[in-house]
Amino acid sequence: MLVPLAEHHTPNGAHSYYVLFDRSATYGHPGMPQYLAVHLKRDRKKGTFDFQQAPFPLPVMAQSWLIHRGCPPDATGLDPEQGHPPADEATRALERRLVDEGDHYAEGYSYTRDDPDDMVTVVVLRALDDRAPSPFRVVVEEVDPEAWTHTLREGGFDTVGQAFQWCDDRLAGEAGPLPPVRPAAAAGRPIGVAKAPAPRAPGRSR
């Protein structure tokens, strides 16, 4: 049930890195992440191995996690025969930035809906730098089932409550446009970022 989207093995065989799509996630708890990042380490002398894994709602987040654990950036490219390609340059640019800056944010909440009539993933991120403009971000991936492409967009929020509310509205089909991320010059005084509440599901079906 795990489909490799990207994998890399070091020449000495000591490390393997994987981005996996979990096909079983659609049958689990509604909204759960469908991608898995795995870093496998082998001790050739002892003949043993161990590994770390982490679930993610978007493949770019899994790629970033692997890169920050030693995988070469150019080795995390996704298999073009699997998944859906970006629909436009705005999507590609945001994906590149999230791969590079993934360690600048902590994920607070995500919800994946794989209904063919509305294939969407919403993710709430919190900036780890208290001085960051728009300390809470919402990243939205929408899949076009006919063209089989996806778009990725980002919005900025001052509070986690605003970010959660926008996600709830989007999943209900009532959200307005994403507010822009405030530029750094407009950030003003450092913002004290409250601890994000525990992830909660919107209580709606996929």
CSV table of C-alpha atoms in Angstrom, one decimal, residues 18 46 55-56 65 148 150 168-169 186:
chain,number,residue,atom,x,y,z
A,18,TYR,CA,12.0,7.6,0.7
A,46,LYS,CA,26.7,-4.8,13.3
A,55,PRO,CA,3.6,11.5,8.0
A,56,PHE,CA,3.0,14.7,6.0
A,65,TRP,CA,12.2,16.6,6.1
A,148,TRP,CA,-4.8,15.6,-13.2
A,150,HIS,CA,-2.5,20.5,-8.8
A,168,ASP,CA,-13.1,25.3,8.1
A,169,ASP,CA,-14.7,27.7,5.6
A,186,ALA,CA,5.4,45.5,7.4
